[in-house]
Coordinates of N, CA, C and O and ligand atoms in Angstrom, one line a residue:
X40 N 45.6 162.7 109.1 CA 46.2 163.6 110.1 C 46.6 162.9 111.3 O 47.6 163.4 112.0
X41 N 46.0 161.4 111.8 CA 46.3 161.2 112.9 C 47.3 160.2 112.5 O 47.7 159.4 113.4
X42 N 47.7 160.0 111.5 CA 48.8 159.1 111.2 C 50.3 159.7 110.9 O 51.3 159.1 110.8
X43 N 49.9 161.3 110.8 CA 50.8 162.1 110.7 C 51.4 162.6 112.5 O 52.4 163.1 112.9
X44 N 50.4 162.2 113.1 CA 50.1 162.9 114.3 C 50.8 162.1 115.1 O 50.8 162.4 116.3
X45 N 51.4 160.9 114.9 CA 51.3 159.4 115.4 C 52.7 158.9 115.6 O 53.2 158.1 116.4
X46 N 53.5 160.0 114.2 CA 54.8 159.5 113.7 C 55.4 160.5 114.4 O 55.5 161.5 113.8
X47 N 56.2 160.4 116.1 CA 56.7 161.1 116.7 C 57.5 160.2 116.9 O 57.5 159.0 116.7
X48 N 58.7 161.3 117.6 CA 59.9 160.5 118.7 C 59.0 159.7 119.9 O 58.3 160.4 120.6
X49 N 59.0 158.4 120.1 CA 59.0 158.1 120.9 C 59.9 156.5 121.1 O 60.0 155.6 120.3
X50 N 60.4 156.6 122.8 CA 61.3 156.2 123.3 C 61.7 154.7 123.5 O 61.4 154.4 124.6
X51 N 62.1 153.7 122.9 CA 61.3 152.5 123.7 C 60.2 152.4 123.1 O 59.4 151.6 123.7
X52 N 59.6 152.9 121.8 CA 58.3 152.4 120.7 C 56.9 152.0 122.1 O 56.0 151.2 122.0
X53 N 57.1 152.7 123.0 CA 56.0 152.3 124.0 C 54.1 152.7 123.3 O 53.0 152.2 123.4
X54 N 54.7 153.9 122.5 CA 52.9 154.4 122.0 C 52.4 154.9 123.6 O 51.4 154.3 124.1
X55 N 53.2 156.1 124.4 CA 52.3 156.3 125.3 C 50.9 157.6 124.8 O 51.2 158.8 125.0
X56 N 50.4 157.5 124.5 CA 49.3 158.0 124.0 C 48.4 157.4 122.8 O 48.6 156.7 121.8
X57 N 47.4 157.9 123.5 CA 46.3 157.3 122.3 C 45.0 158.5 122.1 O 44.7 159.4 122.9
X58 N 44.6 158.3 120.9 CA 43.3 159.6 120.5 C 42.2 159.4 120.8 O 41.7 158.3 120.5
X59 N 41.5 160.5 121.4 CA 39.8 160.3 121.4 C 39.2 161.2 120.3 O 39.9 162.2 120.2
X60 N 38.6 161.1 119.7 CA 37.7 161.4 118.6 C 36.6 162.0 118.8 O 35.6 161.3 119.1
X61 N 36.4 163.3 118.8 CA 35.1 163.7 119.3 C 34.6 165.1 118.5 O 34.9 166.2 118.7
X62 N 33.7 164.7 117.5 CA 33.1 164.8 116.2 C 32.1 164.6 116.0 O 31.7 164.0 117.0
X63 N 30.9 164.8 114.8 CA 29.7 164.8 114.2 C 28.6 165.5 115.6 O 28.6 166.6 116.1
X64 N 27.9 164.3 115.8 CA 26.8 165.1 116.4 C 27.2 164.6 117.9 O 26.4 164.8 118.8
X65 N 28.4 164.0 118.3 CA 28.7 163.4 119.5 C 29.2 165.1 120.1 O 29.2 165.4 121.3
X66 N 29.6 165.9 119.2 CA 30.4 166.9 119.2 C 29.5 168.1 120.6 O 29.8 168.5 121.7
X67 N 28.3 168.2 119.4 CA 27.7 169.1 120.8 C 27.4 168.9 122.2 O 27.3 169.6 123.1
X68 N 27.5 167.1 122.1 CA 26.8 166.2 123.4 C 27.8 167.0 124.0 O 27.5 168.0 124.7
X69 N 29.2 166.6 123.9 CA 30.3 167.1 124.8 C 30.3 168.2 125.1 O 31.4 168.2 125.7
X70 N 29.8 169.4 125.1 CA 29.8 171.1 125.2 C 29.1 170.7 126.3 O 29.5 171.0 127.5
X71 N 27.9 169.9 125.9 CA 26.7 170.0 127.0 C 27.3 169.4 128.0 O 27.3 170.0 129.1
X72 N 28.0 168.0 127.9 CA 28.4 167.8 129.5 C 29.4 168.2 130.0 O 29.8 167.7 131.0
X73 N 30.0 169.2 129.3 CA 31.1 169.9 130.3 C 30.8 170.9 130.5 O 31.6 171.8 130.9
X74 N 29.1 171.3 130.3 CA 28.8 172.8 130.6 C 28.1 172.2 132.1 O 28.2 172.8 133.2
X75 N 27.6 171.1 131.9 CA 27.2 170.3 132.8 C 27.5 170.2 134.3 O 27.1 170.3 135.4
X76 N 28.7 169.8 133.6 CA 29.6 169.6 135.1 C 30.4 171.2 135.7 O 30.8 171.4 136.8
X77 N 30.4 172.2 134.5 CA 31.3 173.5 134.6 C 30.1 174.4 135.7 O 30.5 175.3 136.5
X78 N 28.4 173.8 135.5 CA 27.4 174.1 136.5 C 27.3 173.8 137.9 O 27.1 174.5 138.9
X79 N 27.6 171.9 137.7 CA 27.7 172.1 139.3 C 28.6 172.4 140.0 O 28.4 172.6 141.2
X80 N 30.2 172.4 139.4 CA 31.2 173.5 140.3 C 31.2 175.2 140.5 O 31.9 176.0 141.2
X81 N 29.9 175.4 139.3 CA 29.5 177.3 139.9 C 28.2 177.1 139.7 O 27.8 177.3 138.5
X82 N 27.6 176.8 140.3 CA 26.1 177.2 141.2 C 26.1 178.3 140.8 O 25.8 178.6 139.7
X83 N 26.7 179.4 141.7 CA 26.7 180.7 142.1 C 26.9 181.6 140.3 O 27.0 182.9 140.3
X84 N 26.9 181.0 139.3 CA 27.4 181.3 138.4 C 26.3 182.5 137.4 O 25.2 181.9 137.3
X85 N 26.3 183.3 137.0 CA 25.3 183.7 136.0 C 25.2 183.3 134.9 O 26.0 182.4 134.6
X86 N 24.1 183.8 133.8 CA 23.6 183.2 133.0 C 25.0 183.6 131.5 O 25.3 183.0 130.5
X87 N 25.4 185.0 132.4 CA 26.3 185.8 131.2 C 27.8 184.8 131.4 O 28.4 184.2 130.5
X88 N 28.0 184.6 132.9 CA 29.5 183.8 133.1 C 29.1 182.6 131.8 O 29.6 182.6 130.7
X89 N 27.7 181.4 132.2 CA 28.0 180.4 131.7 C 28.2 180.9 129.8 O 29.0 180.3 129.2
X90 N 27.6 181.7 129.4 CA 28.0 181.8 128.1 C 29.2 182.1 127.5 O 29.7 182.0 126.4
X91 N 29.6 182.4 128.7 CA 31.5 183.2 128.2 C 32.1 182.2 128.3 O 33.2 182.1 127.7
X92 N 31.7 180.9 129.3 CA 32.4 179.7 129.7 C 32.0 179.1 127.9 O 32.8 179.2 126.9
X93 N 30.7 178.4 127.7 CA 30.6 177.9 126.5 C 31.1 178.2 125.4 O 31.7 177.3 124.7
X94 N 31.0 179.8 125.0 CA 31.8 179.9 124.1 C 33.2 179.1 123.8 O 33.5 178.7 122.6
X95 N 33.9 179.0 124.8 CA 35.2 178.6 125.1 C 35.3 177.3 124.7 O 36.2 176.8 124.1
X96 N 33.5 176.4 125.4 CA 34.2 175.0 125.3 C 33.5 174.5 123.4 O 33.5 173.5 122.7
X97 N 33.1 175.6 123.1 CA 32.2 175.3 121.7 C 33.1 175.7 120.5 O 32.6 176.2 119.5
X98 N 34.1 175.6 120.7 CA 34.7 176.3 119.2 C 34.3 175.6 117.6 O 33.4 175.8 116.8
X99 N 35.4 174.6 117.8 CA 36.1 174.0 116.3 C 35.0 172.7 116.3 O 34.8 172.1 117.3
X100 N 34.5 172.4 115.3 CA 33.1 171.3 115.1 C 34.5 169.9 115.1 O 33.8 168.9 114.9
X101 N 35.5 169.6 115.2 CA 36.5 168.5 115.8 C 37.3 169.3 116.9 O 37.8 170.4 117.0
X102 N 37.4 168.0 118.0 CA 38.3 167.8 118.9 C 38.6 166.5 119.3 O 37.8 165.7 119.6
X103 N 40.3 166.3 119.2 CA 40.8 165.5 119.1 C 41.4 165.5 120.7 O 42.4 166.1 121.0
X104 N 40.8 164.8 121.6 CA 41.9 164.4 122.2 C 43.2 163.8 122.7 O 43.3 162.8 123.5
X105 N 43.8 164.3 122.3 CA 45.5 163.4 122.9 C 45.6 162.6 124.6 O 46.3 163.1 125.4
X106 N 45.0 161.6 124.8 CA 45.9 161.1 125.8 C 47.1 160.4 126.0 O 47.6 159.4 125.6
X107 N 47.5 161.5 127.0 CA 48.9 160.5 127.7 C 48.7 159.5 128.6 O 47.8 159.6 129.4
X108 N 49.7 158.4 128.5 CA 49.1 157.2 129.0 C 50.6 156.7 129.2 O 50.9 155.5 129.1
X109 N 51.7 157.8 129.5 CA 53.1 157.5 130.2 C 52.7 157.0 131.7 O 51.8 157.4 132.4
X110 N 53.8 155.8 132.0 CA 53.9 154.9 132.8 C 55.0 154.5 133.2 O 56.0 154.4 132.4
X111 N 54.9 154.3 134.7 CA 56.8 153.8 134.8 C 57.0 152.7 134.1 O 56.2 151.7 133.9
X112 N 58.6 152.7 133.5 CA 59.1 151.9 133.0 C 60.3 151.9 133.5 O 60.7 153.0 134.1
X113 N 61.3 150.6 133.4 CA 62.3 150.3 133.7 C 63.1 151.0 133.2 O 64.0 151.3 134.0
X114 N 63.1 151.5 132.1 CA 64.0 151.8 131.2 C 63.8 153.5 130.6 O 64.7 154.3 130.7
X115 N 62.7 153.8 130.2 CA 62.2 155.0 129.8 C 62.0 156.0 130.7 O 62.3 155.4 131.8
X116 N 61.8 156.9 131.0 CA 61.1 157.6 132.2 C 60.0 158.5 132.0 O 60.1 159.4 131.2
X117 N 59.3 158.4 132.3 CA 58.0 159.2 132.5 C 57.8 160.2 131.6 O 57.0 160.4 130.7
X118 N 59.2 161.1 132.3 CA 58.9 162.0 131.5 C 58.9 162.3 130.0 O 58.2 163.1 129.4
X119 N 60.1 161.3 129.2 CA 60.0 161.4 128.4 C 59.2 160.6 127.8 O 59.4 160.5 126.6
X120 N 58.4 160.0 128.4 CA 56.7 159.8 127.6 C 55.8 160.7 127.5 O 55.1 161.0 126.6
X121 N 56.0 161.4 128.5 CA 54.9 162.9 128.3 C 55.2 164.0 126.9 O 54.4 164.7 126.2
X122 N 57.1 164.0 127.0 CA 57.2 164.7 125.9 C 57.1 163.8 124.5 O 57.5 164.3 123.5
X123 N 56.7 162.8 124.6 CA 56.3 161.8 123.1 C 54.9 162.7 122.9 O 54.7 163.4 121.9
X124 N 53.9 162.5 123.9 CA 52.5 163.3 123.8 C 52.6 164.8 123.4 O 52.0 165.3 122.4
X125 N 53.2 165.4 124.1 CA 53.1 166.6 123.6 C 53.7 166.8 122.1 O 53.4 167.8 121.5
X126 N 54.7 165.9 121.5 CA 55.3 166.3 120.2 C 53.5 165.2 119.4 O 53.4 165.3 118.2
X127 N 52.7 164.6 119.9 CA 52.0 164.1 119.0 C 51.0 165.0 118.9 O 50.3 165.0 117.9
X128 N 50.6 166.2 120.0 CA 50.0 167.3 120.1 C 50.5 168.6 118.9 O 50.0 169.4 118.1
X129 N 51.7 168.3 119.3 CA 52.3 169.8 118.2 C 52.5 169.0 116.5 O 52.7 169.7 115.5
X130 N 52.3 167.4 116.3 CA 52.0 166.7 115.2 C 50.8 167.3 114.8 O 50.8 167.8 113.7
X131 N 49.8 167.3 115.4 CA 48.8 167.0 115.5 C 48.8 168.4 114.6 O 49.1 168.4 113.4
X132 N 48.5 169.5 115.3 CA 48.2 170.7 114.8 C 49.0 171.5 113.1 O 48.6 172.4 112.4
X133 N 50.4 170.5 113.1 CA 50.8 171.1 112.0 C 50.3 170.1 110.5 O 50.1 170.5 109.3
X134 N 50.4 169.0 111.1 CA 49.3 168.1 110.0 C 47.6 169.2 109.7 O 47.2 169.8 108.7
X135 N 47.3 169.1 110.8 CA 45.8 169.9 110.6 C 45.9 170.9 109.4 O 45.3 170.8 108.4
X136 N 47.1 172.2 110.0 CA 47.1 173.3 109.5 C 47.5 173.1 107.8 O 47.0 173.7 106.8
X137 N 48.4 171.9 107.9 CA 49.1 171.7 106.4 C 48.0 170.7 105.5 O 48.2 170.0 104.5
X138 N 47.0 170.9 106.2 CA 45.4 170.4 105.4 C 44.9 171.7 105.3 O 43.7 171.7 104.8
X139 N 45.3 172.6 105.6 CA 44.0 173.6 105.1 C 43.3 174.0 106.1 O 42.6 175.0 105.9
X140 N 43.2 173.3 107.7 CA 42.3 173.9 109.0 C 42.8 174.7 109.3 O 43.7 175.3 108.6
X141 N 42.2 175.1 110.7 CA 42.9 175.9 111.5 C 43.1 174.9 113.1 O 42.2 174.0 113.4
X142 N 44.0 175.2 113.7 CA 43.9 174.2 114.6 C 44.4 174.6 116.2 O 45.5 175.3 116.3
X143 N 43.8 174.3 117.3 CA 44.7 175.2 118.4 C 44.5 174.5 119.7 O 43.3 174.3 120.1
X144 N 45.7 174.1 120.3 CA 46.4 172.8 121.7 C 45.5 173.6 122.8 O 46.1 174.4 123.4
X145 N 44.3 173.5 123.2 CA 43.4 173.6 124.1 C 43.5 172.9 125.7 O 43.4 171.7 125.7
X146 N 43.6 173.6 127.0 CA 43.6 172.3 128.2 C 42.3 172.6 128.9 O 41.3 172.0 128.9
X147 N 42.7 174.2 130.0 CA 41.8 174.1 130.5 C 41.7 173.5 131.1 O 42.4 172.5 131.2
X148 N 40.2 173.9 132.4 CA 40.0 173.1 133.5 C 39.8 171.9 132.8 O 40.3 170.9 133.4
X149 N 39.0 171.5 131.5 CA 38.8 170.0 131.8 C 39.4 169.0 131.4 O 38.9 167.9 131.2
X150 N 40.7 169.4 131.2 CA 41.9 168.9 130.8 C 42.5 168.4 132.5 O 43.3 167.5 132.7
X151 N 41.7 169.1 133.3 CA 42.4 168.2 134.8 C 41.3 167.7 135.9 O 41.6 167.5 137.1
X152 N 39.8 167.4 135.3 CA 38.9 167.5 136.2 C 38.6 165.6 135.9 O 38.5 165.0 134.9
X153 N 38.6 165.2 137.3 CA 38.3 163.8 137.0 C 36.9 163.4 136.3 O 36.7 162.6 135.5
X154 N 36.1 164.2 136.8 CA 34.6 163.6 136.1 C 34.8 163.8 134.6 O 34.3 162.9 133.9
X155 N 35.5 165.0 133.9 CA 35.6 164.7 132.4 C 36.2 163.5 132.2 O 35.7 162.6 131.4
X156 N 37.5 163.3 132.8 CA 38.2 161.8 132.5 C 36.9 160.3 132.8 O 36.8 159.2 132.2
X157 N 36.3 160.7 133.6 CA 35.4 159.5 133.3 C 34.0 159.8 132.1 O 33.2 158.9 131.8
X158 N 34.1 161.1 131.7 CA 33.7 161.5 131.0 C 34.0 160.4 129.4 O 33.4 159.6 128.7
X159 N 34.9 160.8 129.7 CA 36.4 160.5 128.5 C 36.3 159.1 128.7 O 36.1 158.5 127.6
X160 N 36.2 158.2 129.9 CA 36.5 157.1 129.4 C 38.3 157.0 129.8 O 38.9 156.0 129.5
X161 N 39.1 158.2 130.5 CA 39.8 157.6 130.3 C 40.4 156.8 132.1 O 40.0 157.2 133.2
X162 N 41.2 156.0 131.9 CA 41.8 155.0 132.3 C 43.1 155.5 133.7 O 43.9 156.4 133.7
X163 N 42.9 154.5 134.8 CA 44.1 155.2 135.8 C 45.4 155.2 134.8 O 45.9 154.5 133.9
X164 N 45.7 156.9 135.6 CA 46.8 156.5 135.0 C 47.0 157.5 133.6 O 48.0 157.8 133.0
X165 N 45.9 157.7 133.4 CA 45.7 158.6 131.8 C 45.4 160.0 132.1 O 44.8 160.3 133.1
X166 N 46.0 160.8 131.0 CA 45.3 162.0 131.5 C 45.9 163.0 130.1 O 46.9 162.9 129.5
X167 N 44.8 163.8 129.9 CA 44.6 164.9 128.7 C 46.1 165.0 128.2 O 46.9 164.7 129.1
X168 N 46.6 165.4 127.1 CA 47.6 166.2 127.0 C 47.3 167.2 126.0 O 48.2 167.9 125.4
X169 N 46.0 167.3 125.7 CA 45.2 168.4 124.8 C 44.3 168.3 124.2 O 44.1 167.2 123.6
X170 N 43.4 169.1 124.1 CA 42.4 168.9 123.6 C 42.9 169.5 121.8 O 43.2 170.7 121.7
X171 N 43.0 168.9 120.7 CA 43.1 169.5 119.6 C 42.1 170.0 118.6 O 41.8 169.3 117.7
X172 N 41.6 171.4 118.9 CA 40.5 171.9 118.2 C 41.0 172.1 116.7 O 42.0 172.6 116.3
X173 N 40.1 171.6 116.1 CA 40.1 171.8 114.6 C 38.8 172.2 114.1 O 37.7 171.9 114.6
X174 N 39.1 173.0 112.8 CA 38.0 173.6 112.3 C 38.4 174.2 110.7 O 39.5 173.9 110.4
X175 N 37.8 174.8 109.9 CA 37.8 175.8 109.0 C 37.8 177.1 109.1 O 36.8 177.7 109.1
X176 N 39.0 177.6 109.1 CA 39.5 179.2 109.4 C 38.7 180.1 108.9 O 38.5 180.4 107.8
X177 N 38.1 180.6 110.4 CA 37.2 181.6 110.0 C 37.6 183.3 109.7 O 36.9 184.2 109.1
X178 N 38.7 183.5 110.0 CA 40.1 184.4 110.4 C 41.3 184.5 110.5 O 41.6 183.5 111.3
X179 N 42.1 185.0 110.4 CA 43.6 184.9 110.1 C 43.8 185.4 111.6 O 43.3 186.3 112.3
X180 N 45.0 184.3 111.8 CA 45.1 184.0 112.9 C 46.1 185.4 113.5 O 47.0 185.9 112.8
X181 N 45.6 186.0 115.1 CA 46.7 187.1 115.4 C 47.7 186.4 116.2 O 47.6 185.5 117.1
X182 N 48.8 187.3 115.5 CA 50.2 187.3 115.9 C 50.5 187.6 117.1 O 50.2 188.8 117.4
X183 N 50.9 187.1 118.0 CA 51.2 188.0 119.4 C 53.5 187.9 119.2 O 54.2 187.6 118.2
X184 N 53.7 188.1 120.3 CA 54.9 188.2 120.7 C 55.4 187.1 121.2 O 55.0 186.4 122.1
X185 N 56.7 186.9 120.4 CA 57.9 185.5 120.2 C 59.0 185.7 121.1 O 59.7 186.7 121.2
X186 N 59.1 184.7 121.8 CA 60.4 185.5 122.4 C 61.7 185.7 121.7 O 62.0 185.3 120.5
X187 N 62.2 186.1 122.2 CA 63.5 187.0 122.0 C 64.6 186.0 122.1 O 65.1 185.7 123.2
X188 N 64.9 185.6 121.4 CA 66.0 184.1 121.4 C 67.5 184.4 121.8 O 68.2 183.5 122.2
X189 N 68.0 185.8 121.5 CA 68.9 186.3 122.9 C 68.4 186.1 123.9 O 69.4 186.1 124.6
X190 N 67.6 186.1 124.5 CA 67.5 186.1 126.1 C 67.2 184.7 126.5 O 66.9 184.4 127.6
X191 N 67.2 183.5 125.2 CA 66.6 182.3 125.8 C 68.0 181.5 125.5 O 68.4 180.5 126.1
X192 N 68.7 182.1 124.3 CA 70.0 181.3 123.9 C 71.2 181.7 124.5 O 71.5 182.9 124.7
X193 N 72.2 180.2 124.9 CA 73.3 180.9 125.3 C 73.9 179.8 124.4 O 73.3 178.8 123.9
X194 N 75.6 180.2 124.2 CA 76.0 179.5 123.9 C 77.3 178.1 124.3 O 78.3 178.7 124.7
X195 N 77.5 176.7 124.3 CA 78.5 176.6 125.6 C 79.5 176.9 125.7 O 79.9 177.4 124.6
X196 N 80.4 176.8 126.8 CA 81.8 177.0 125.8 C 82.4 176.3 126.8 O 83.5 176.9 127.2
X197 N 82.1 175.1 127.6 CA 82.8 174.9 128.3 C 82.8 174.9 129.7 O 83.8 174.5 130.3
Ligands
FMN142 C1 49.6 172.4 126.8 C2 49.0 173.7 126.2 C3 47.7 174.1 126.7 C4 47.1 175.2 126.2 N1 45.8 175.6 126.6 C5 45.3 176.7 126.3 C6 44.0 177.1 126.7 O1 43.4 176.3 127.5 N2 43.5 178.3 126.3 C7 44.2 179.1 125.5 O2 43.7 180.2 125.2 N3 45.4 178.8 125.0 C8 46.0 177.6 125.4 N4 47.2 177.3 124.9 C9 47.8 178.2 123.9 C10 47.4 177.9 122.5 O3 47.5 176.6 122.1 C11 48.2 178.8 121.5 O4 49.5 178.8 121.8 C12 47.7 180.2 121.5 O5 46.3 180.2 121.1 C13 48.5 181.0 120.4 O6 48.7 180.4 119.3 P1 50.0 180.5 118.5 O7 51.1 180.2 119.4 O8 49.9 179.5 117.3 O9 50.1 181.9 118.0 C14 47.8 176.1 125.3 C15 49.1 175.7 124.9 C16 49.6 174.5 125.3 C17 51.0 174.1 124.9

């Protein structure tokens, strides 16, 4: 999957992104210290909030995370290193799904909080571009509403 996940457009072969791995029994550690830290920014918090929070960070027994690790370059720009990350995010999930998982581009607060990134391990300069939950489909996934591709498409003409 991460080899599928890997083979994106990107610009200038830079590889801005790289995966964190966070699985087996390392898996629960991580719930715990982001419940950890999700405690000392609500003190004030109840016992019902923190469970509605956990739920959240406890889904899929894999999470993969995607960092971006776009950087100025002479030649490339920024941004389109970030959109290399996000097409290895939307890799990511359709590899998953075309195994048989179920799989879903998670951010969330701790997709922006620096103590997770040192959490993480990760590096100035780096930062989430998803958390990719994977798991074994416990339910068929609901459908919500697509947009309306008249109101997003025009055509040119000049
Ligand atoms: C960058 C990014 C971050 C997302 N973060 C969350 C999130 O934190 N929580 C959430 O419920 N959905 C989040 N989503 C939306 C889900 O990934 C997904 O689109 C949603 O569950 C519906 O799935 P579907 O589009 O396959 O039907 C995020 C999507 C993107 C692109």
């Amino acid at each position: 999957m991460l080899r599928i996940a890997a083979r994106v457009p990107d610009h200038g072969k830079l590889v801005p992104w790289r995966f964190i791995i966070i699985g087996g029994p390392e898996r629960a550690v991580f719930t715990e210290r982001l419940m950890e830290i999700w405690r000392s920014r609500n003190e004030a918090a109840s016992e019902q909030m923190a469970e509605v929070e956990r739920s959240k960070r406890d889904g899929a027994p894999l999470v993969v995370a995607v960092v971006s690790r776009a950087a100025e370059h002479p030649k490339i720009p920024v941004w389109e290193q970030q959109l290399s990350a996000g097409a290895v995010c939307l890799n990511l999930l359709h590899a998953a799904h075309a195994a048989g998982y179920a799989a879903q581009w998670l951010t969330g607060w701790p997709a922006y909080d620096a103590e997770v990134a040192r959490l993480l391990g990760l590096k100035e300069g780096e930062r989430i571009a998803g958390f990719i939950h994977i798991g074994t489909p416990a339910e068929a996934p609901v459908e919500r509403d697509r947009p309306d591709l008249d109101s997003i498409v025009v055509r040119w003409v000049g």
